[in-house]
Short mmCIF file of C-alpha atoms and ligand atoms in Angstrom, two decimals:
data_model
loop_
_atom_site.label_atom_id
_atom_site.label_comp_id
_atom_site.label_asym_id
_atom_site.label_seq_id
_atom_site.Cartn_x
_atom_site.Cartn_y
_atom_site.Cartn_z
CA MET A 200 21.10 -35.39 -28.84
CA LYS A 201 18.97 -35.34 -25.68
CA LYS A 202 16.07 -36.83 -27.59
CA ARG A 203 18.26 -39.60 -28.99
CA LEU A 204 19.62 -40.41 -25.55
CA GLY A 205 16.02 -40.55 -24.26
CA LYS A 206 15.14 -42.99 -27.00
CA ILE A 207 18.00 -45.23 -25.97
CA LEU A 208 17.50 -44.87 -22.20
CA LEU A 209 13.77 -45.40 -22.03
CA PRO A 210 13.79 -48.96 -23.43
CA ILE A 211 16.76 -49.73 -21.13
CA ALA A 212 14.84 -48.39 -18.13
CA ILE A 213 11.77 -50.47 -18.99
CA CYS A 214 13.96 -53.50 -19.55
CA CYS A 215 15.57 -53.02 -16.15
CA LEU A 216 12.22 -52.66 -14.41
CA ILE A 217 10.95 -55.85 -15.96
CA GLY A 218 14.24 -57.54 -15.15
CA GLN A 219 14.04 -56.49 -11.53
CA ALA A 220 10.45 -57.65 -11.26
CA LEU A 221 11.31 -61.09 -12.60
CA GLY A 222 14.62 -61.34 -10.78
CA SER A 223 16.20 -62.31 -14.10
CA GLY A 224 16.16 -61.18 -17.65
CA SER A 225 18.38 -58.15 -16.97
CA GLU A 226 21.28 -57.85 -19.33
CA PRO A 227 23.95 -59.95 -17.61
CA VAL A 228 27.52 -58.86 -17.02
CA ARG A 229 29.80 -61.27 -18.88
CA LEU A 230 32.58 -62.66 -16.68
CA PHE A 231 35.39 -64.23 -18.66
CA VAL A 232 37.38 -66.97 -16.90
CA LYS A 233 40.65 -66.86 -18.79
CA GLU A 234 44.39 -67.35 -18.65
CA VAL A 235 46.45 -64.23 -18.00
CA PRO A 236 50.17 -63.66 -17.59
CA LEU A 237 51.54 -62.95 -14.11
CA LYS A 238 55.11 -61.96 -13.25
CA VAL A 239 56.21 -63.06 -9.75
CA LEU A 240 59.74 -62.69 -8.38
CA GLY A 241 61.02 -62.03 -11.90
CA LYS A 242 59.41 -65.08 -13.47
CA GLU A 243 56.58 -64.90 -16.00
CA LEU A 244 53.84 -67.52 -15.72
CA SER A 245 50.31 -68.18 -16.81
CA VAL A 246 47.51 -68.01 -14.24
CA ILE A 247 43.75 -67.57 -14.28
CA ALA A 248 41.63 -64.40 -13.86
CA ILE A 249 37.94 -63.60 -13.80
CA GLU A 250 37.47 -60.42 -15.80
CA GLN A 251 34.76 -58.37 -17.41
CA ALA A 252 35.16 -57.28 -21.06
CA ASP A 253 36.77 -53.99 -19.95
CA GLY A 254 39.31 -55.78 -17.71
CA THR A 255 37.47 -55.12 -14.42
CA GLN A 256 38.28 -57.93 -11.96
CA GLY A 257 35.18 -59.73 -10.72
CA TYR A 258 31.77 -58.19 -10.31
CA SER A 259 30.41 -55.57 -7.93
CA PRO A 260 26.63 -55.20 -8.38
CA GLU A 261 24.20 -52.83 -6.69
CA LYS A 262 22.12 -54.81 -4.22
CA ASN A 263 18.85 -53.47 -5.65
CA ASN A 264 19.70 -54.56 -9.19
CA GLY A 265 20.24 -58.18 -8.22
CA PHE A 266 22.90 -60.57 -9.51
CA HIS A 267 23.02 -61.09 -13.27
CA VAL A 268 26.10 -62.76 -14.63
CA GLU A 269 27.03 -64.93 -17.58
CA VAL A 270 30.20 -66.88 -16.83
CA VAL A 271 32.12 -67.50 -20.03
CA ASN A 272 34.66 -70.30 -19.66
CA GLN A 273 37.62 -69.40 -21.89
CA LEU A 274 39.84 -72.03 -20.28
CA LYS A 275 40.78 -75.27 -22.05
CA VAL A 276 39.24 -77.19 -19.13
CA PRO A 277 35.90 -77.18 -17.26
CA THR A 278 35.27 -74.70 -14.48
CA SER A 279 32.54 -73.48 -12.15
CA LEU A 280 32.36 -70.31 -10.07
CA HIS A 281 31.06 -70.14 -6.52
CA TRP A 282 29.82 -66.82 -5.08
CA HIS A 283 31.37 -67.09 -1.64
CA GLY A 284 29.11 -66.13 1.28
CA LEU A 285 26.06 -65.21 -0.75
CA ILE A 286 22.59 -66.22 0.36
CA LEU A 287 21.22 -67.45 -2.95
CA PRO A 288 19.01 -70.18 -4.47
CA ASN A 289 20.72 -73.57 -4.17
CA LEU A 290 21.17 -74.10 -7.92
CA MET A 291 22.96 -70.75 -8.28
CA ASP A 292 25.69 -71.72 -5.79
CA GLY A 293 28.20 -72.77 -8.47
CA VAL A 294 29.58 -75.98 -6.98
CA PRO A 295 30.20 -78.67 -9.57
CA PHE A 296 28.66 -82.04 -8.77
CA VAL A 297 26.72 -80.56 -5.85
CA THR A 298 24.50 -77.82 -7.35
CA GLN A 299 25.30 -77.91 -11.06
CA ASN A 300 27.40 -79.63 -13.74
CA PRO A 301 30.75 -78.02 -14.53
CA ILE A 302 30.85 -75.44 -17.31
CA PRO A 303 32.69 -77.16 -20.17
CA ALA A 304 35.61 -75.39 -21.93
CA GLY A 305 34.26 -72.77 -24.33
CA LYS A 306 30.77 -72.78 -22.82
CA SER A 307 28.94 -70.36 -20.57
CA PHE A 308 26.46 -70.48 -17.70
CA ARG A 309 23.95 -67.87 -16.53
CA TYR A 310 23.47 -66.86 -12.86
CA ASP A 311 20.49 -64.72 -11.87
CA PHE A 312 19.13 -64.14 -8.42
CA PRO A 313 18.08 -61.32 -6.05
CA LEU A 314 20.71 -60.06 -3.61
CA LYS A 315 20.01 -60.14 0.13
CA GLN A 316 23.34 -58.87 1.50
CA THR A 317 25.73 -55.98 1.00
CA GLY A 318 29.48 -55.68 1.58
CA THR A 319 32.66 -57.66 1.00
CA TYR A 320 32.30 -61.03 -0.70
CA TRP A 321 34.34 -62.86 -3.32
CA MET A 322 34.09 -65.46 -6.05
CA HIS A 323 36.29 -68.44 -6.81
CA SER A 324 36.37 -71.64 -8.81
CA HIS A 325 35.11 -74.67 -6.92
CA TYR A 326 36.59 -77.00 -9.55
CA GLY A 327 39.61 -79.13 -8.66
CA LEU A 328 42.63 -77.04 -7.59
CA GLN A 329 41.91 -74.06 -9.85
CA GLU A 330 41.70 -71.72 -6.86
CA GLN A 331 45.50 -72.05 -6.38
CA SER A 332 45.89 -70.61 -9.93
CA TYR A 333 43.96 -67.46 -8.85
CA ASN A 334 40.66 -68.40 -10.42
CA SER A 335 39.12 -65.85 -8.01
CA ALA A 336 38.05 -62.21 -7.85
CA PRO A 337 36.33 -59.65 -5.59
CA LEU A 338 32.54 -59.49 -5.33
CA ILE A 339 31.55 -56.30 -3.53
CA ILE A 340 27.81 -55.76 -3.17
CA TRP A 341 27.05 -52.03 -3.10
CA ALA A 342 24.30 -50.05 -1.47
CA PRO A 343 24.20 -46.42 -0.31
CA GLU A 344 25.07 -47.48 3.25
CA GLU A 345 28.19 -49.29 2.04
CA ARG A 346 29.37 -46.21 0.11
CA ALA A 347 28.75 -44.02 3.16
CA LYS A 348 31.22 -45.99 5.30
CA ALA A 349 34.28 -44.01 4.22
CA ASP A 350 35.55 -41.28 1.90
CA GLN A 351 37.46 -43.85 -0.14
CA GLN A 352 37.30 -47.63 -0.42
CA VAL A 353 40.04 -50.09 -1.35
CA VAL A 354 39.81 -53.81 -2.04
CA ILE A 355 42.87 -55.86 -0.99
CA MET A 356 42.89 -59.48 -2.12
CA LEU A 357 45.48 -61.61 -0.41
CA SER A 358 46.76 -64.80 -1.97
CA ASP A 359 49.51 -67.37 -1.67
CA PHE A 360 52.06 -68.19 -4.36
CA SER A 361 54.17 -71.25 -5.15
CA PHE A 362 56.30 -72.01 -8.19
CA THR A 363 55.25 -75.63 -7.64
CA PRO A 364 52.00 -76.45 -9.52
CA ALA A 365 49.04 -77.24 -7.25
CA ASP A 366 48.75 -80.88 -8.31
CA GLN A 367 52.40 -81.41 -7.37
CA ILE A 368 51.88 -79.68 -4.01
CA LEU A 369 49.03 -82.12 -3.38
CA LYS A 370 51.13 -85.06 -4.52
CA SER A 371 54.03 -84.15 -2.22
CA LEU A 372 51.63 -83.69 0.70
CA LYS A 373 50.33 -87.19 0.10
CA GLY A 374 53.73 -88.59 -0.70
CA GLY A 375 55.40 -86.73 2.17
CA MET A 376 52.97 -88.28 4.56
CA GLN A 377 53.75 -91.77 3.40
CA SER A 378 57.51 -91.29 3.38
CA THR A 379 57.66 -89.71 6.83
CA GLY A 380 55.83 -92.77 8.09
CA MET A 381 54.04 -90.82 10.81
CA LYS A 382 51.03 -93.07 11.27
CA GLU A 383 49.95 -93.38 14.84
CA SER A 384 50.61 -90.10 16.62
CA SER A 385 47.94 -87.45 17.25
CA PRO A 386 46.39 -85.97 14.12
CA GLY A 387 47.92 -82.60 14.90
CA LYS A 388 51.44 -83.98 15.02
CA LYS A 389 50.77 -86.30 12.13
CA MET A 390 49.59 -83.49 9.91
CA GLY A 391 52.71 -81.51 10.54
CA SER A 392 54.73 -82.16 7.40
CA THR A 393 55.18 -79.45 4.91
CA ALA A 394 54.88 -79.56 1.14
CA SER A 395 56.61 -77.21 -1.19
CA GLY A 396 58.61 -77.45 -4.30
CA LYS A 397 61.63 -78.05 -2.13
CA MET A 398 59.92 -80.14 0.50
CA SER A 399 61.55 -78.06 3.15
CA GLY A 400 60.34 -75.73 5.83
CA ASN A 401 58.31 -75.91 8.97
CA MET A 402 58.11 -79.61 9.74
CA GLY A 403 55.29 -79.58 12.22
CA ALA A 404 54.85 -78.58 15.82
CA SER A 405 57.99 -76.75 16.76
CA SER A 406 59.39 -76.13 20.21
CA PRO A 407 58.52 -72.73 21.68
CA SER A 408 60.39 -69.78 20.24
CA GLU A 409 59.70 -66.06 19.86
CA VAL A 410 56.68 -65.74 17.54
CA VAL A 411 54.16 -63.05 16.55
CA ALA A 412 50.67 -63.29 18.06
CA GLN A 413 47.63 -61.14 18.65
CA ARG A 414 46.76 -59.70 22.06
CA TRP A 415 43.80 -57.78 23.47
CA ASP A 416 45.09 -54.70 25.21
CA ASP A 417 42.55 -54.45 28.01
CA GLN A 418 43.68 -51.06 29.16
CA LYS A 419 43.39 -49.43 25.76
CA GLN A 420 40.59 -51.73 24.59
CA ARG A 421 42.19 -52.61 21.30
CA LEU A 422 43.71 -55.54 19.36
CA VAL A 423 47.46 -55.34 19.07
CA ARG A 424 50.49 -57.26 17.87
CA THR A 425 52.63 -58.97 20.45
CA THR A 426 55.42 -61.49 20.58
CA VAL A 427 55.25 -64.56 22.77
CA ARG A 428 57.28 -67.67 23.44
CA ALA A 429 55.08 -70.29 21.84
CA PRO A 430 55.22 -72.98 19.15
CA GLU A 431 55.24 -71.71 15.58
CA ALA A 432 51.87 -72.42 13.88
CA GLU A 433 51.70 -75.71 12.04
CA ILE A 434 51.32 -75.28 8.32
CA ASP A 435 51.35 -77.93 5.63
CA VAL A 436 52.13 -75.95 2.49
CA LYS A 437 55.16 -73.68 2.45
CA TYR A 438 54.72 -70.94 -0.15
CA ASP A 439 57.38 -69.07 -2.12
CA ALA A 440 55.61 -65.68 -1.71
CA LEU A 441 52.45 -63.98 -0.61
CA LEU A 442 50.56 -61.59 -2.86
CA ALA A 443 48.35 -58.58 -2.23
CA ASN A 444 46.31 -57.72 -5.34
CA ARG A 445 48.57 -60.17 -7.20
CA ARG A 446 51.78 -58.31 -6.29
CA THR A 447 54.65 -59.17 -4.00
CA ALA A 448 55.74 -56.85 -1.17
CA ASP A 449 58.84 -55.65 -3.02
CA ASP A 450 56.62 -54.36 -5.86
CA PRO A 451 53.44 -53.39 -3.96
CA GLU A 452 50.38 -51.58 -5.19
CA ILE A 453 50.68 -47.92 -4.23
CA ILE A 454 47.27 -46.46 -3.46
CA SER A 455 46.76 -42.65 -3.46
CA VAL A 456 44.79 -41.41 -0.48
CA ASN A 457 43.92 -37.96 0.86
CA ALA A 458 45.23 -36.53 4.12
CA GLY A 459 42.52 -36.28 6.77
CA GLU A 460 40.14 -38.60 4.93
CA SER A 461 38.78 -42.01 5.88
CA VAL A 462 39.57 -45.14 3.92
CA LEU A 463 37.71 -48.48 4.16
CA LEU A 464 39.99 -51.43 3.49
CA ARG A 465 38.05 -54.44 2.27
CA LEU A 466 40.46 -57.32 2.87
CA ILE A 467 39.76 -60.69 1.29
CA ALA A 468 41.78 -63.80 2.15
CA ALA A 469 41.59 -65.34 -1.34
CA SER A 470 44.47 -67.61 -0.52
CA SER A 471 44.30 -71.37 -1.02
CA ASN A 472 45.99 -72.61 2.18
CA GLN A 473 47.48 -69.60 3.97
CA ASN A 474 45.91 -67.77 6.95
CA PHE A 475 47.03 -64.23 7.79
CA TYR A 476 47.70 -61.65 10.44
CA VAL A 477 46.86 -58.14 9.14
CA ASP A 478 48.95 -55.26 10.42
CA THR A 479 47.81 -51.65 9.82
CA GLY A 480 50.96 -50.34 11.54
CA GLY A 481 50.74 -46.66 12.39
CA LEU A 482 47.13 -46.37 11.34
CA GLU A 483 44.55 -47.13 14.03
CA ALA A 484 41.82 -49.21 12.45
CA GLU A 485 38.21 -49.84 13.28
CA LEU A 486 36.96 -53.32 12.42
CA LEU A 487 33.46 -52.73 11.02
CA ALA A 488 32.56 -56.08 9.42
CA VAL A 489 33.75 -59.68 9.11
CA ASP A 490 32.71 -61.79 6.15
CA GLY A 491 30.67 -58.76 4.86
CA LYS A 492 28.48 -58.71 7.99
CA GLY A 493 28.58 -55.83 10.48
CA VAL A 494 30.09 -56.20 13.95
CA GLN A 495 30.14 -53.80 16.85
CA PRO A 496 33.27 -51.83 15.95
CA ILE A 497 36.55 -52.94 17.52
CA ARG A 498 39.71 -50.88 17.42
CA GLY A 499 43.27 -51.92 16.96
CA ASN A 500 46.10 -52.29 14.44
CA PHE A 501 46.55 -56.07 14.33
CA PHE A 502 43.88 -58.54 13.14
CA GLN A 503 43.41 -62.22 12.35
CA LEU A 504 42.12 -63.34 8.94
CA GLY A 505 41.55 -67.01 8.10
CA VAL A 506 41.40 -68.35 4.53
CA ALA A 507 38.22 -67.19 2.72
CA GLN A 508 37.26 -64.73 5.49
CA ARG A 509 37.06 -60.96 5.03
CA LEU A 510 37.75 -57.92 7.22
CA ASP A 511 36.42 -54.41 6.69
CA LEU A 512 38.89 -52.05 8.38
CA LYS A 513 38.31 -48.28 8.49
CA VAL A 514 41.36 -46.11 8.89
CA ILE A 515 41.80 -42.31 8.98
CA ILE A 516 44.77 -40.85 7.11
CA PRO A 517 46.43 -38.26 9.41
CA LYS A 518 46.01 -34.57 8.51
CA ASP A 519 49.68 -34.14 7.71
CA GLY A 520 49.64 -37.11 5.33
CA GLY A 521 52.35 -39.69 4.77
CA ALA A 522 52.86 -43.24 3.49
CA TYR A 523 51.26 -46.13 5.38
CA PRO A 524 51.92 -49.80 4.60
CA ILE A 525 49.06 -52.24 5.21
CA LEU A 526 50.79 -55.60 5.70
CA ALA A 527 49.73 -59.21 5.94
CA GLN A 528 51.99 -61.89 7.43
CA GLY A 529 51.33 -65.53 6.68
CA GLU A 530 50.45 -67.67 9.71
CA GLY A 531 53.37 -69.96 10.57
CA THR A 532 55.72 -68.14 8.14
CA LYS A 533 57.89 -65.07 7.90
CA LEU A 534 56.30 -64.16 4.54
CA LEU A 535 54.76 -60.74 4.11
CA CYS A 536 52.69 -59.01 1.45
CA GLY A 537 50.92 -55.69 1.40
CA VAL A 538 49.95 -52.39 -0.20
CA VAL A 539 50.99 -48.82 0.62
CA LEU A 540 48.50 -46.00 1.18
CA THR A 541 50.17 -42.72 0.37
CA THR A 542 49.30 -39.07 0.20
CA LYS A 543 50.64 -36.77 -2.53
CA GLY A 544 54.36 -36.15 -2.24
CA ALA A 545 55.03 -38.61 0.58
CA SER A 546 58.07 -40.80 0.16
CA VAL A 547 57.08 -44.44 -0.13
CA PRO A 548 59.04 -46.84 2.03
CA LYS A 549 60.45 -50.09 0.61
CA LEU A 550 58.61 -53.15 1.92
CA SER A 551 60.35 -56.38 2.81
CA ARG A 552 59.01 -59.73 1.63
CA THR A 553 59.89 -61.30 4.99
CA ALA A 554 59.42 -60.55 8.67
CA SER A 555 62.13 -61.31 11.23
CA ILE A 556 60.14 -63.95 13.08
CA SER A 557 57.33 -66.39 12.32
CA THR A 558 53.87 -66.45 13.98
CA ALA A 559 51.78 -68.48 16.38
CA SER A 560 48.54 -70.16 15.26
CA LEU A 561 45.43 -68.06 14.74
CA ASP A 562 43.37 -68.33 17.94
CA ASN A 563 40.16 -67.05 19.51
CA THR A 564 41.54 -63.73 20.86
CA GLN A 565 39.69 -61.76 18.20
CA GLU A 566 36.66 -64.04 17.73
CA THR A 567 35.60 -63.91 21.38
CA ARG A 568 35.51 -60.08 21.16
CA LEU A 569 33.24 -59.92 18.10
CA ARG A 570 29.56 -59.11 18.52
CA ALA A 571 27.11 -59.19 15.60
CA LEU A 572 25.35 -55.90 14.76
CA SER A 573 22.28 -57.92 13.71
CA PRO A 574 22.31 -61.17 15.72
CA LEU A 575 19.91 -64.05 15.08
CA SER A 576 16.46 -63.72 16.63
CA ASN A 577 16.09 -65.05 20.15
CA HIS A 578 15.32 -68.69 19.66
CA SER A 579 16.80 -71.87 21.06
CA ILE A 580 18.57 -74.37 18.84
CA ASP A 581 16.22 -77.14 17.65
CA ARG A 582 18.90 -79.48 16.36
CA THR A 583 22.64 -79.68 16.99
CA LEU A 584 24.77 -81.45 14.44
CA PRO A 585 28.27 -82.53 15.42
CA ALA A 586 31.19 -81.78 13.13
CA ALA A 587 34.36 -83.41 14.49
CA LEU A 588 37.36 -82.21 12.51
CA GLY A 589 40.07 -84.79 12.23
CA GLY A 590 42.89 -86.10 10.13
CA ASN A 591 44.22 -89.49 9.17
CA MET A 592 47.85 -89.29 8.33
CA ALA A 593 48.37 -92.62 6.59
CA ASN A 594 47.53 -91.01 3.26
CA TYR A 595 46.98 -87.29 3.98
CA VAL A 596 43.25 -87.55 4.50
CA TRP A 597 41.23 -84.94 6.39
CA THR A 598 37.89 -85.86 7.88
CA ILE A 599 34.55 -84.60 9.24
CA ASN A 600 32.96 -86.96 11.76
CA GLY A 601 35.58 -89.56 10.89
CA ALA A 602 34.67 -89.69 7.20
CA ALA A 603 36.51 -88.27 4.20
CA TYR A 604 34.61 -87.07 1.11
CA PRO A 605 33.53 -88.60 -1.21
CA ASN A 606 30.89 -90.24 0.87
CA SER A 607 27.18 -89.84 0.92
CA ASN A 608 27.14 -88.86 4.59
CA SER A 609 25.37 -85.57 5.02
CA LEU A 610 24.35 -83.36 7.92
CA ASN A 611 20.56 -83.41 7.77
CA MET A 612 17.98 -80.84 8.82
CA LYS A 613 14.46 -79.62 8.18
CA SER A 614 13.27 -76.27 6.89
CA GLY A 615 12.18 -73.98 9.72
CA GLU A 616 14.62 -75.31 12.30
CA ARG A 617 17.25 -73.33 14.18
CA VAL A 618 20.26 -75.54 13.59
CA GLY A 619 23.50 -75.64 15.52
CA ILE A 620 26.76 -77.11 14.24
CA ALA A 621 29.21 -78.05 16.97
CA PHE A 622 32.81 -78.08 15.71
CA THR A 623 35.47 -79.92 17.67
CA ASN A 624 38.97 -79.71 16.28
CA SER A 625 41.23 -82.46 17.52
CA THR A 626 44.02 -81.61 15.12
CA GLY A 627 47.10 -79.39 15.39
CA MET A 628 46.02 -77.12 12.53
CA GLY A 629 43.20 -74.57 12.43
CA HIS A 630 40.43 -75.18 9.90
CA PRO A 631 38.50 -72.28 8.33
CA MET A 632 35.07 -73.93 7.98
CA HIS A 633 32.71 -72.55 5.34
CA LEU A 634 28.96 -73.19 5.11
CA HIS A 635 27.40 -72.32 1.78
CA GLY A 636 24.13 -70.44 1.31
CA HIS A 637 23.59 -69.19 4.90
CA ASP A 638 24.86 -66.61 7.34
CA PHE A 639 25.49 -68.22 10.71
CA GLN A 640 26.20 -66.79 14.12
CA VAL A 641 29.03 -67.89 16.47
CA VAL A 642 27.22 -68.84 19.67
CA GLU A 643 29.77 -70.75 21.71
CA ILE A 644 33.57 -70.64 21.91
CA ASP A 645 35.43 -73.20 24.02
CA GLY A 646 32.51 -73.73 26.34
CA GLU A 647 31.58 -70.08 26.69
CA LYS A 648 28.22 -68.87 25.29
CA VAL A 649 28.57 -65.72 23.14
CA SER A 650 26.40 -63.58 20.88
CA GLY A 651 29.26 -63.60 18.43
CA ALA A 652 29.78 -62.46 14.85
CA LEU A 653 27.60 -63.39 11.90
CA ARG A 654 29.83 -65.12 9.43
CA ASP A 655 30.03 -67.52 6.50
CA THR A 656 33.50 -68.85 7.34
CA LEU A 657 34.60 -69.83 10.87
CA MET A 658 38.24 -70.33 11.88
CA VAL A 659 38.29 -73.28 14.29
CA PRO A 660 41.76 -73.09 15.90
CA PRO A 661 43.79 -76.19 16.91
CA ARG A 662 42.12 -78.17 19.69
CA SER A 663 39.21 -75.68 19.89
CA LYS A 664 35.43 -76.27 20.27
CA MET A 665 33.06 -73.79 18.66
CA THR A 666 29.34 -73.85 17.93
CA ILE A 667 27.50 -71.90 15.22
CA ALA A 668 23.77 -71.46 14.75
CA PHE A 669 21.65 -70.57 11.76
CA ASP A 670 18.08 -70.69 10.58
CA ALA A 671 17.35 -73.44 8.07
CA ASP A 672 15.50 -71.15 5.68
CA ASN A 673 17.18 -71.86 2.35
CA ALA A 674 16.34 -75.38 1.19
CA GLY A 675 18.87 -77.38 -0.80
CA VAL A 676 22.08 -79.40 -0.63
CA TRP A 677 24.82 -77.07 0.63
CA PRO A 678 28.56 -77.77 0.89
CA MET A 679 30.22 -77.35 4.28
CA HIS A 680 33.97 -77.72 4.16
CA CYS A 681 37.36 -76.62 5.32
CA HIS A 682 38.51 -73.78 3.03
CA LEU A 683 42.14 -74.91 3.08
CA LEU A 684 42.24 -76.14 -0.50
CA TYR A 685 44.38 -79.25 0.22
CA HIS A 686 42.13 -80.22 3.12
CA LEU A 687 38.92 -79.84 1.20
CA ASP A 688 40.31 -81.78 -1.73
CA THR A 689 41.41 -84.65 0.53
CA GLY A 690 38.17 -85.15 2.38
CA MET A 691 37.28 -82.30 4.77
CA PHE A 692 34.10 -81.64 2.86
CA THR A 693 30.50 -82.63 3.44
CA VAL A 694 27.03 -81.27 2.67
CA VAL A 695 24.16 -80.08 4.83
CA LYS A 696 20.98 -81.41 3.36
CA TYR A 697 17.43 -80.25 3.85
CA GLU A 698 14.77 -82.94 4.09
CA GLY A 699 13.25 -83.40 0.66
CA ALA A 700 15.98 -81.37 -1.13
CA ASP A 701 16.56 -81.94 -4.80
CA THR A 702 19.82 -83.88 -5.06
CA LYS A 703 19.98 -84.36 -8.83
CA PHE A 704 23.38 -82.64 -9.20
CA TRP A 705 24.95 -84.12 -6.09
CA GLN A 706 27.49 -86.74 -7.23
CA PRO A 707 30.23 -87.13 -4.59
CA ASN A 708 32.20 -89.78 -6.51
CA THR A 709 32.31 -87.76 -9.72
CA GLN A 710 33.30 -84.70 -7.73
CA ALA A 711 36.15 -86.57 -6.09
CA LYS A 712 37.55 -87.50 -9.49
CA VAL A 713 38.22 -83.84 -10.28
CA PHE A 714 39.63 -83.05 -6.83
CA GLY A 715 43.32 -82.84 -7.37
CA SER A 716 43.21 -81.67 -10.97
CA SER A 717 45.10 -78.43 -11.11
CA LYS A 718 43.89 -77.08 -14.45
CU1 CU B 973 41.36 -77.85 7.19
#
């Protein structure tokens, strides 16, 4: 038996070694993009999942083995998967009409590259509005130091749910804009209408009321929940429910944990248009990483999480055990979702799907406190590119530097430069801005210089100015866009382009044609 096993294992080992040396050629993990049933609030519907043959959601490779995936498109329509936050070769980035052609129905596409990072990442379709149908999954990159962070680790994917199909949400956003006739006021006010199946809800900047917000408790040096009299956050899509690991709060995932042990919560905002506040309640948490990248630990029990961002929160289960809900409230809503951590024998509380009051906008309370564990090298910025975030309400169009995609405007740079991008948000909504293919550092927040977090997605709050910096060391054509799906699909999308980059796949006009297709 041992001999037989040796016969099997030896060729595999040799194969792996060759594969590693070449950076490709390893046996890929097949990821099936397929339709699956999902029951939400008593109704059965068909959504999308990214699963391995054994049903595992997504892909969680060992850093040292590299990334080896064959995406098999089992949908009836084209797709393409983006590996969010990964530093990878340009043509592996998975963005249709920027770095590759879409994967046709029934076809597959191979992705192979070495891994440079570890920690909490995720994958999602970059095709049309498929992300709203949960064409997304976790992507955790393992290494011994990631495993050593806690006794137990839990992935919590947050998403937003509407009974209204995504293309109709987009239609009502566009239609709603026209019918409300708000043309000339400030972009913030103009962008205030709300789309949902019912076309009801938070219609823009409200007058101050009691809302949930985050506060830094200076005395105890921790991030906490507070309530303030302030306007409710502006949102433009009103969802029917929020989901944690695809489940509503009244039917939450119950996760067994051990008394006295540490648990690392890897939270992923895989939502399409909904930002969150994360509440660990009675468990004191230590924020260890944002967007997969280490920060100097910050304590607290209340955290901000913008669309597409991640939080690694370490909690310790008390010695006498118990049941501990981990909740997320949607920004500008009363909607809640969550999971429950529970020790053996503890009675599990019922969770409500709604909070008693709504929330304020995400702001810079948390971001100004974050310090990268591994900041960029000490070097001044060679080139600063402006990125003015705006909106034009006449037809629900969101813009970067006054232009809506598709256009061939790009932010241009040269290899070897330290590049800054200066965001100014003149609108009334926050925009979670994502740059593909690079880690960047937050270096300035509202006029104040900081050695902030390394990230791949930056929440730029309403009327805020923030500057990021990164080293132009990964040539190509890289998308940079708002990660609110209905903003990116209506123009808040551009590319950063290296001088001399190969642009053969970059076809803005063709890309724009599939924006807005929900399948
Ligand atoms: Cu946006």
